[in-house]
mmCIF file of C-alpha atoms in Angstrom:
data_model
loop_
_atom_site.group_PDB
_atom_site.id
_atom_site.type_symbol
_atom_site.label_atom_id
_atom_site.label_comp_id
_atom_site.label_asym_id
_atom_site.label_seq_id
_atom_site.Cartn_x
_atom_site.Cartn_y
_atom_site.Cartn_z
ATOM 1 C CA MET A 274 288.105 151.194 3.101
ATOM 2 C CA LYS A 275 290.924 149.204 1.330
ATOM 3 C CA ILE A 276 292.405 146.989 3.949
ATOM 4 C CA LEU A 277 295.274 144.495 3.865
ATOM 5 C CA VAL A 278 294.709 141.318 5.907
ATOM 6 C CA THR A 279 297.638 139.183 6.318
ATOM 7 C CA GLY A 280 297.229 135.644 7.240
ATOM 8 C CA ALA A 281 293.986 135.727 5.496
ATOM 9 C CA ALA A 282 293.856 132.060 4.812
ATOM 10 C CA GLY A 283 294.579 131.524 8.461
ATOM 11 C CA PHE A 284 291.896 130.900 11.154
ATOM 12 C CA ILE A 285 291.462 134.404 12.476
ATOM 13 C CA GLY A 286 292.384 135.936 9.137
ATOM 14 C CA MET A 287 289.456 134.241 7.151
ATOM 15 C CA HIS A 288 286.712 135.166 9.899
ATOM 16 C CA THR A 289 287.960 138.813 9.928
ATOM 17 C CA SER A 290 288.071 138.979 6.170
ATOM 18 C CA GLU A 291 284.598 137.688 5.865
ATOM 19 C CA ARG A 292 283.356 140.330 8.336
ATOM 20 C CA LEU A 293 285.072 143.256 6.591
ATOM 21 C CA LEU A 294 283.701 142.075 3.195
ATOM 22 C CA ALA A 295 280.056 141.835 4.596
ATOM 23 C CA ARG A 296 280.358 145.414 5.837
ATOM 24 C CA GLY A 297 281.454 146.728 2.357
ATOM 25 C CA ASP A 298 285.307 146.968 2.678
ATOM 26 C CA GLU A 299 287.768 146.060 -0.017
ATOM 27 C CA VAL A 300 290.112 143.396 1.160
ATOM 28 C CA VAL A 301 293.407 142.273 -0.173
ATOM 29 C CA GLY A 302 294.172 138.964 1.544
ATOM 30 C CA LEU A 303 297.790 137.902 1.895
ATOM 31 C CA ASP A 304 299.034 134.453 2.824
ATOM 32 C CA ASN A 305 302.123 132.197 2.104
ATOM 33 C CA LEU A 306 299.892 129.131 2.542
ATOM 34 C CA ASN A 307 302.789 127.250 4.422
ATOM 35 C CA ASP A 308 302.584 123.592 5.514
ATOM 36 C CA TYR A 309 302.857 124.150 9.325
ATOM 37 C CA TYR A 310 299.427 122.440 9.281
ATOM 38 C CA ASP A 311 297.314 120.778 6.451
ATOM 39 C CA PRO A 312 297.188 123.293 3.579
ATOM 40 C CA ARG A 313 294.056 121.943 2.416
ATOM 41 C CA LEU A 314 292.283 123.641 5.304
ATOM 42 C CA LYS A 315 293.878 127.022 4.312
ATOM 43 C CA ASP A 316 292.723 126.335 0.739
ATOM 44 C CA ASN A 317 289.296 125.752 1.799
ATOM 45 C CA ARG A 318 289.182 128.724 4.014
ATOM 46 C CA LEU A 319 290.381 130.767 1.125
ATOM 47 C CA ALA A 320 287.619 129.406 -1.082
ATOM 48 C CA ARG A 321 285.122 131.069 1.099
ATOM 49 C CA LEU A 322 286.736 134.356 0.277
ATOM 50 C CA THR A 323 287.763 134.319 -3.403
ATOM 51 C CA PRO A 324 284.233 134.354 -4.945
ATOM 52 C CA HIS A 325 283.639 137.748 -3.277
ATOM 53 C CA PRO A 326 284.088 140.589 -5.845
ATOM 54 C CA ALA A 327 285.850 142.867 -3.348
ATOM 55 C CA PHE A 328 288.371 140.300 -2.317
ATOM 56 C CA ARG A 329 291.799 139.628 -3.840
ATOM 57 C CA PHE A 330 294.345 137.133 -2.738
ATOM 58 C CA VAL A 331 298.176 137.629 -2.820
ATOM 59 C CA LYS A 332 300.362 134.554 -2.264
ATOM 60 C CA MET A 333 303.383 136.038 -0.502
ATOM 61 C CA ASP A 334 305.516 135.662 2.672
ATOM 62 C CA VAL A 335 305.573 138.722 4.813
ATOM 63 C CA ALA A 336 309.377 137.978 5.131
ATOM 64 C CA ASP A 337 309.927 138.783 1.467
ATOM 65 C CA ARG A 338 311.189 142.370 1.723
ATOM 66 C CA ALA A 339 311.078 143.354 -1.919
ATOM 67 C CA GLY A 340 307.663 141.710 -2.473
ATOM 68 C CA MET A 341 306.028 143.507 0.446
ATOM 69 C CA GLU A 342 307.560 146.827 -0.611
ATOM 70 C CA ARG A 343 306.101 146.368 -4.132
ATOM 71 C CA LEU A 344 302.727 145.447 -2.560
ATOM 72 C CA PHE A 345 302.399 148.436 -0.376
ATOM 73 C CA ALA A 346 303.618 150.771 -3.121
ATOM 74 C CA GLU A 347 301.056 149.559 -5.646
ATOM 75 C CA GLU A 348 298.078 149.006 -3.348
ATOM 76 C CA LYS A 349 297.898 152.011 -1.183
ATOM 77 C CA PHE A 350 296.158 150.536 1.682
ATOM 78 C CA ASP A 351 294.101 152.635 4.080
ATOM 79 C CA ARG A 352 294.520 150.249 7.019
ATOM 80 C CA VAL A 353 296.273 146.990 7.628
ATOM 81 C CA ILE A 354 295.275 143.976 9.924
ATOM 82 C CA HIS A 355 298.442 142.017 10.451
ATOM 83 C CA LEU A 356 297.598 138.495 11.601
ATOM 84 C CA ALA A 357 300.267 136.486 9.757
ATOM 85 C CA ALA A 358 302.657 134.867 11.980
ATOM 86 C CA GLN A 359 304.436 131.620 12.904
ATOM 87 C CA ALA A 360 302.014 130.419 15.524
ATOM 88 C CA GLY A 361 302.293 127.977 18.404
ATOM 89 C CA VAL A 362 304.243 128.003 21.707
ATOM 90 C CA ARG A 363 305.426 124.318 21.562
ATOM 91 C CA TYR A 364 306.568 124.515 17.997
ATOM 92 C CA SER A 365 308.777 127.510 18.837
ATOM 93 C CA LEU A 366 310.995 124.958 21.055
ATOM 94 C CA GLU A 367 311.789 122.856 17.868
ATOM 95 C CA ASN A 368 312.164 125.556 15.130
ATOM 96 C CA PRO A 369 312.889 128.934 16.697
ATOM 97 C CA GLN A 370 314.289 130.469 13.489
ATOM 98 C CA ALA A 371 310.853 130.334 11.768
ATOM 99 C CA TYR A 372 309.614 132.489 14.494
ATOM 100 C CA ILE A 373 312.351 135.187 13.836
ATOM 101 C CA ASP A 374 311.790 135.059 9.981
ATOM 102 C CA SER A 375 307.986 135.547 10.237
ATOM 103 C CA ASN A 376 307.386 137.169 13.363
ATOM 104 C CA VAL A 377 310.279 139.729 13.506
ATOM 105 C CA VAL A 378 311.598 140.103 9.951
ATOM 106 C CA GLY A 379 308.012 139.899 8.625
ATOM 107 C CA PHE A 380 306.734 142.358 11.174
ATOM 108 C CA MET A 381 309.584 144.819 10.177
ATOM 109 C CA ASN A 382 308.418 144.656 6.521
ATOM 110 C CA ILE A 383 304.812 145.436 7.579
ATOM 111 C CA LEU A 384 306.063 148.456 9.603
ATOM 112 C CA GLU A 385 308.021 149.786 6.776
ATOM 113 C CA GLY A 386 305.097 149.362 4.220
ATOM 114 C CA CYS A 387 302.871 151.289 6.629
ATOM 115 C CA ARG A 388 305.443 153.840 7.126
ATOM 116 C CA TYR A 389 306.109 154.676 3.510
ATOM 117 C CA SER A 390 302.644 154.328 2.308
ATOM 118 C CA LYS A 391 301.014 156.495 5.065
ATOM 119 C CA VAL A 392 298.770 153.750 6.449
ATOM 120 C CA GLN A 393 296.229 155.267 8.688
ATOM 121 C CA HIS A 394 296.192 152.481 11.360
ATOM 122 C CA LEU A 395 297.996 149.243 11.737
ATOM 123 C CA VAL A 396 296.212 146.552 14.087
ATOM 124 C CA TYR A 397 298.440 143.509 14.727
ATOM 125 C CA ALA A 398 298.168 140.338 16.554
ATOM 126 C CA SER A 399 300.189 140.173 19.732
ATOM 127 C CA SER A 400 299.456 137.249 22.309
ATOM 128 C CA SER A 401 298.743 136.495 25.915
ATOM 129 C CA SER A 402 301.951 134.555 25.760
ATOM 130 C CA VAL A 403 303.752 138.058 26.365
ATOM 131 C CA TYR A 404 302.675 137.837 29.983
ATOM 132 C CA GLY A 405 305.135 134.887 30.391
ATOM 133 C CA GLY A 406 305.898 134.131 34.040
ATOM 134 C CA ASN A 407 303.542 136.586 35.493
ATOM 135 C CA THR A 408 301.053 135.181 38.162
ATOM 136 C CA LYS A 409 299.127 138.210 39.206
ATOM 137 C CA MET A 410 295.507 137.495 37.726
ATOM 138 C CA PRO A 411 293.825 138.798 35.716
ATOM 139 C CA PHE A 412 296.613 139.872 33.283
ATOM 140 C CA SER A 413 296.486 143.736 32.661
ATOM 141 C CA GLU A 414 298.039 145.865 30.024
ATOM 142 C CA HIS A 415 299.400 147.980 32.978
ATOM 143 C CA ASP A 416 301.771 145.096 34.059
ATOM 144 C CA SER A 417 305.385 144.511 33.034
ATOM 145 C CA VAL A 418 305.717 141.913 30.408
ATOM 146 C CA ASP A 419 309.579 141.406 30.594
ATOM 147 C CA HIS A 420 309.681 137.626 31.588
ATOM 148 C CA PRO A 421 308.701 135.547 28.296
ATOM 149 C CA VAL A 422 308.956 131.884 28.757
ATOM 150 C CA SER A 423 308.942 130.911 25.042
ATOM 151 C CA ILE A 424 310.633 132.397 21.854
ATOM 152 C CA TYR A 425 307.136 132.828 20.410
ATOM 153 C CA ALA A 426 306.278 134.984 23.347
ATOM 154 C CA ALA A 427 309.476 136.981 22.990
ATOM 155 C CA THR A 428 308.681 137.654 19.309
ATOM 156 C CA LYS A 429 305.395 139.037 20.275
ATOM 157 C CA LYS A 430 306.751 141.332 22.794
ATOM 158 C CA ALA A 431 309.337 142.382 20.126
ATOM 159 C CA ASN A 432 306.364 143.248 17.876
ATOM 160 C CA GLU A 433 304.919 145.603 20.494
ATOM 161 C CA LEU A 434 308.371 147.265 21.003
ATOM 162 C CA MET A 435 308.763 147.735 17.269
ATOM 163 C CA ALA A 436 305.415 149.100 16.773
ATOM 164 C CA HIS A 437 306.034 151.635 19.501
ATOM 165 C CA THR A 438 309.091 152.779 17.819
ATOM 166 C CA TYR A 439 307.409 153.422 14.516
ATOM 167 C CA SER A 440 304.672 155.241 16.401
ATOM 168 C CA HIS A 441 307.125 157.485 18.054
ATOM 169 C CA LEU A 442 309.306 157.979 15.256
ATOM 170 C CA TYR A 443 306.912 158.354 12.275
ATOM 171 C CA GLY A 444 303.512 158.979 14.035
ATOM 172 C CA LEU A 445 302.224 155.654 12.704
ATOM 173 C CA PRO A 446 299.110 154.835 14.717
ATOM 174 C CA THR A 447 299.558 151.127 15.856
ATOM 175 C CA THR A 448 297.510 148.928 18.174
ATOM 176 C CA GLY A 449 298.491 145.545 19.380
ATOM 177 C CA LEU A 450 295.872 142.936 20.468
ATOM 178 C CA ARG A 451 296.887 140.316 22.936
ATOM 179 C CA PHE A 452 294.742 137.351 21.881
ATOM 180 C CA PHE A 453 293.757 134.875 24.515
ATOM 181 C CA THR A 454 293.317 131.183 23.235
ATOM 182 C CA VAL A 455 290.978 131.753 20.197
ATOM 183 C CA TYR A 456 288.788 128.836 19.379
ATOM 184 C CA GLY A 457 285.936 128.088 16.985
ATOM 185 C CA PRO A 458 284.899 126.778 13.529
ATOM 186 C CA TRP A 459 287.714 126.508 10.903
ATOM 187 C CA GLY A 460 290.134 126.459 13.849
ATOM 188 C CA ARG A 461 293.861 125.364 13.778
ATOM 189 C CA PRO A 462 294.608 121.754 13.842
ATOM 190 C CA ASP A 463 297.394 122.034 16.531
ATOM 191 C CA MET A 464 295.023 123.621 19.031
ATOM 192 C CA ALA A 465 293.606 121.751 22.083
ATOM 193 C CA LEU A 466 290.030 121.734 20.858
ATOM 194 C CA PHE A 467 290.760 120.331 17.445
ATOM 195 C CA LEU A 468 293.203 117.790 18.853
ATOM 196 C CA PHE A 469 290.805 116.610 21.415
ATOM 197 C CA THR A 470 287.716 116.424 19.203
ATOM 198 C CA LYS A 471 289.728 114.426 16.640
ATOM 199 C CA ALA A 472 291.014 112.006 19.319
ATOM 200 C CA ILE A 473 287.772 111.452 21.020
ATOM 201 C CA LEU A 474 285.939 110.797 17.882
ATOM 202 C CA GLU A 475 288.626 108.227 16.828
ATOM 203 C CA GLY A 476 288.587 106.589 20.280
ATOM 204 C CA LYS A 477 292.051 107.604 21.149
ATOM 205 C CA PRO A 478 293.450 109.030 24.409
ATOM 206 C CA ILE A 479 293.963 112.863 24.866
ATOM 207 C CA ASN A 480 296.894 114.367 26.496
ATOM 208 C CA VAL A 481 295.840 116.692 29.258
ATOM 209 C CA PHE A 482 298.706 118.766 30.409
ATOM 210 C CA ASN A 483 299.613 120.069 33.868
ATOM 211 C CA HIS A 484 297.487 117.263 35.234
ATOM 212 C CA GLY A 485 294.277 119.071 34.018
ATOM 213 C CA ARG A 486 295.184 121.959 36.381
ATOM 214 C CA MET A 487 295.502 124.470 33.444
ATOM 215 C CA LYS A 488 293.311 127.470 33.051
ATOM 216 C CA ARG A 489 292.707 129.286 29.844
ATOM 217 C CA ASP A 490 290.665 132.238 28.924
ATOM 218 C CA PHE A 491 288.990 130.491 25.912
ATOM 219 C CA THR A 492 287.819 133.211 23.362
ATOM 220 C CA TYR A 493 285.275 132.391 20.566
ATOM 221 C CA VAL A 494 286.530 133.607 17.273
ATOM 222 C CA ASP A 495 283.357 135.763 16.411
ATOM 223 C CA ASP A 496 284.054 137.762 19.627
ATOM 224 C CA ILE A 497 287.660 138.154 18.619
ATOM 225 C CA VAL A 498 286.838 139.342 15.235
ATOM 226 C CA GLU A 499 284.286 141.824 16.650
ATOM 227 C CA GLY A 500 287.061 143.224 18.876
ATOM 228 C CA VAL A 501 289.524 143.380 15.872
ATOM 229 C CA ILE A 502 287.256 145.332 13.760
ATOM 230 C CA ARG A 503 286.133 147.649 16.621
ATOM 231 C CA THR A 504 289.815 148.232 17.122
ATOM 232 C CA LEU A 505 290.612 148.808 13.518
ATOM 233 C CA ASP A 506 287.900 151.721 13.499
ATOM 234 C CA HIS A 507 289.189 153.322 16.719
ATOM 235 C CA VAL A 508 292.567 154.626 15.740
ATOM 236 C CA ALA A 509 295.387 154.782 18.254
ATOM 237 C CA GLU A 510 296.039 158.122 19.748
ATOM 238 C CA SER A 511 298.654 159.610 21.942
ATOM 239 C CA ASP A 512 297.868 159.631 25.770
ATOM 240 C CA PRO A 513 298.074 163.321 26.795
ATOM 241 C CA GLY A 514 298.302 162.123 30.523
ATOM 242 C CA PHE A 515 301.200 159.758 29.895
ATOM 243 C CA ASN A 516 303.856 160.277 32.777
ATOM 244 C CA ALA A 517 307.386 159.566 31.395
ATOM 245 C CA ASP A 518 308.550 159.447 35.067
ATOM 246 C CA GLN A 519 306.223 156.450 35.729
ATOM 247 C CA PRO A 520 305.519 154.918 32.336
ATOM 248 C CA ASP A 521 302.454 152.794 31.804
ATOM 249 C CA PRO A 522 303.474 149.815 29.550
ATOM 250 C CA GLY A 523 300.025 149.921 27.846
ATOM 251 C CA ARG A 524 300.203 153.673 26.807
ATOM 252 C CA SER A 525 302.419 156.259 25.280
ATOM 253 C CA LYS A 526 302.900 159.881 24.178
ATOM 254 C CA ALA A 527 303.057 158.237 20.777
ATOM 255 C CA PRO A 528 299.934 157.043 18.923
ATOM 256 C CA PHE A 529 300.283 153.488 20.189
ATOM 257 C CA ARG A 530 298.129 151.151 22.251
ATOM 258 C CA VAL A 531 298.201 147.549 23.418
ATOM 259 C CA PHE A 532 294.847 145.665 24.609
ATOM 260 C CA ASN A 533 293.994 142.279 26.021
ATOM 261 C CA ILE A 534 291.327 140.727 23.995
ATOM 262 C CA GLY A 535 289.876 137.690 25.681
ATOM 263 C CA ASN A 536 286.716 136.268 27.193
ATOM 264 C CA ASN A 537 287.512 137.540 30.854
ATOM 265 C CA ASN A 538 286.354 134.224 32.311
ATOM 266 C CA PRO A 539 289.037 131.716 32.607
ATOM 267 C CA VAL A 540 287.970 127.889 32.292
ATOM 268 C CA GLU A 541 289.860 124.998 33.888
ATOM 269 C CA LEU A 542 291.161 122.487 31.229
ATOM 270 C CA MET A 543 289.084 119.774 32.601
ATOM 271 C CA GLY A 544 285.883 121.951 32.418
ATOM 272 C CA PHE A 545 286.777 122.671 28.645
ATOM 273 C CA VAL A 546 287.147 118.789 28.141
ATOM 274 C CA GLU A 547 283.846 118.210 29.614
ATOM 275 C CA ALA A 548 282.203 120.752 27.173
ATOM 276 C CA ILE A 549 283.661 118.874 24.329
ATOM 277 C CA GLU A 550 282.545 115.500 25.641
ATOM 278 C CA ALA A 551 279.117 116.931 26.057
ATOM 279 C CA ALA A 552 278.892 118.242 22.456
ATOM 280 C CA LEU A 553 280.203 115.019 21.022
ATOM 281 C CA GLY A 554 278.273 112.673 23.494
ATOM 282 C CA LYS A 555 281.442 110.741 24.166
ATOM 283 C CA THR A 556 283.833 110.391 26.950
ATOM 284 C CA ALA A 557 287.506 110.922 26.571
ATOM 285 C CA GLU A 558 290.254 108.581 27.709
ATOM 286 C CA LYS A 559 292.625 111.003 29.457
ATOM 287 C CA ASN A 560 296.430 110.732 29.688
ATOM 288 C CA PHE A 561 297.365 113.374 32.561
ATOM 289 C CA MET A 562 300.859 114.838 31.714
ATOM 290 C CA PRO A 563 303.111 117.476 33.338
ATOM 291 C CA LEU A 564 303.317 121.223 32.268
ATOM 292 C CA GLN A 565 305.213 121.417 29.019
ATOM 293 C CA ASP A 566 308.326 123.719 28.556
ATOM 294 C CA GLY A 567 307.148 127.181 27.263
ATOM 295 C CA ASP A 568 303.475 126.748 28.679
ATOM 296 C CA VAL A 569 302.033 128.728 31.488
ATOM 297 C CA PRO A 570 299.584 127.305 33.954
ATOM 298 C CA ALA A 571 296.893 129.909 33.563
ATOM 299 C CA THR A 572 295.734 132.858 31.461
ATOM 300 C CA TYR A 573 292.941 135.319 32.362
ATOM 301 C CA ALA A 574 292.472 138.599 30.469
ATOM 302 C CA ASN A 575 291.454 141.924 32.163
ATOM 303 C CA THR A 576 289.603 143.432 29.107
ATOM 304 C CA ASP A 577 288.423 146.771 30.821
ATOM 305 C CA GLU A 578 290.642 148.910 28.637
ATOM 306 C CA LEU A 579 289.504 147.432 25.401
ATOM 307 C CA ASN A 580 285.926 147.788 26.556
ATOM 308 C CA ALA A 581 286.501 151.475 27.537
ATOM 309 C CA TRP A 582 288.193 152.167 24.161
ATOM 310 C CA THR A 583 285.828 150.269 21.839
ATOM 311 C CA GLY A 584 282.878 149.011 23.807
ATOM 312 C CA PHE A 585 284.065 145.335 23.280
ATOM 313 C CA VAL A 586 282.243 142.670 25.376
ATOM 314 C CA PRO A 587 282.589 139.027 24.675
ATOM 315 C CA ALA A 588 279.319 137.291 24.221
ATOM 316 C CA THR A 589 279.983 133.617 23.700
ATOM 317 C CA SER A 590 279.914 131.104 26.339
ATOM 318 C CA VAL A 591 282.502 128.029 26.142
ATOM 319 C CA ALA A 592 279.482 125.695 25.936
ATOM 320 C CA ASP A 593 277.987 127.420 22.938
ATOM 321 C CA GLY A 594 281.292 127.976 21.283
ATOM 322 C CA VAL A 595 282.531 124.401 21.785
ATOM 323 C CA GLY A 596 279.113 123.189 20.346
ATOM 324 C CA ARG A 597 279.483 125.175 17.140
ATOM 325 C CA PHE A 598 283.060 124.046 16.574
ATOM 326 C CA VAL A 599 281.906 120.441 17.119
ATOM 327 C CA ALA A 600 279.082 120.959 14.571
ATOM 328 C CA TRP A 601 281.516 122.372 12.110
ATOM 329 C CA TYR A 602 283.896 119.628 12.563
ATOM 330 C CA ARG A 603 281.515 116.725 12.017
ATOM 331 C CA ALA A 604 280.182 118.466 8.853
ATOM 332 C CA TYR A 605 283.703 119.209 7.494
ATOM 333 C CA TYR A 606 285.258 115.906 8.176
ATOM 334 C CA GLY A 607 282.091 113.905 7.916
ATOM 335 C CA ALA A 608 282.747 112.649 11.455
#
């Protein structure tokens, strides 16, 4: 298939593109290579993809309406994996406008492109952040997600609503994947694993929020990619049993689905820190901090729906995943 992967120079985008190329798909990778974090990391991820004869790179912002219209009209993609977004909960407190431009305006351009070029299936990145203030664990797609606690979460919820509208009006099959704390080699420098590893190696203290009582459903990137591609291959369908008198938030009469994609096994933040310390052979100096605005104390994915739809089962333990990240970090930075 000919597949558009937006955010192809990003963490998940690079790994996804590699897997698609390895199985024989043609990939057009799009990224704006912005400086939210070190662009050199993005350049080096991209350098892993560009030698492949079935890969082409397009430097463009998804918020560029005219450019996106031209791209879709010229390329005639079979399917689209939309991973480009302004990421990060904490940064959304400082620069909310960036999230509207990329995550709302940009997503609108993706939907319009898919609509007019008759794309067979749009798979897009949502986030566990949509669960916001929910406290019932594990998080389920059947739960209401109407109480976001950051503008980042609100934009991801908006994406799901926008996708449903296009599925309903135009019959565009769309599937949203709610990612749960993805980590692994080539990861983002603003994520805890990267920050902690760097600080510990440099002998600097780490900031441990919510006094270490955070829980996260840390999910290794290879497991995420497996789930993304399985989802891409299982095109969203309407649910003939959908009951509009008691509407299920995760299903629809339209060809629309949303799924949790996580490890289904939350880990306390201190346990995660201990895994990093074990992989590095060094103990961290810890600054215990309160919960930050926009953060939630725990995430925990119920992945039964995705398993039933695609056979997805996460396979990587935190100890193994952290060990692989640390090995990559030492090799990449010579640390």
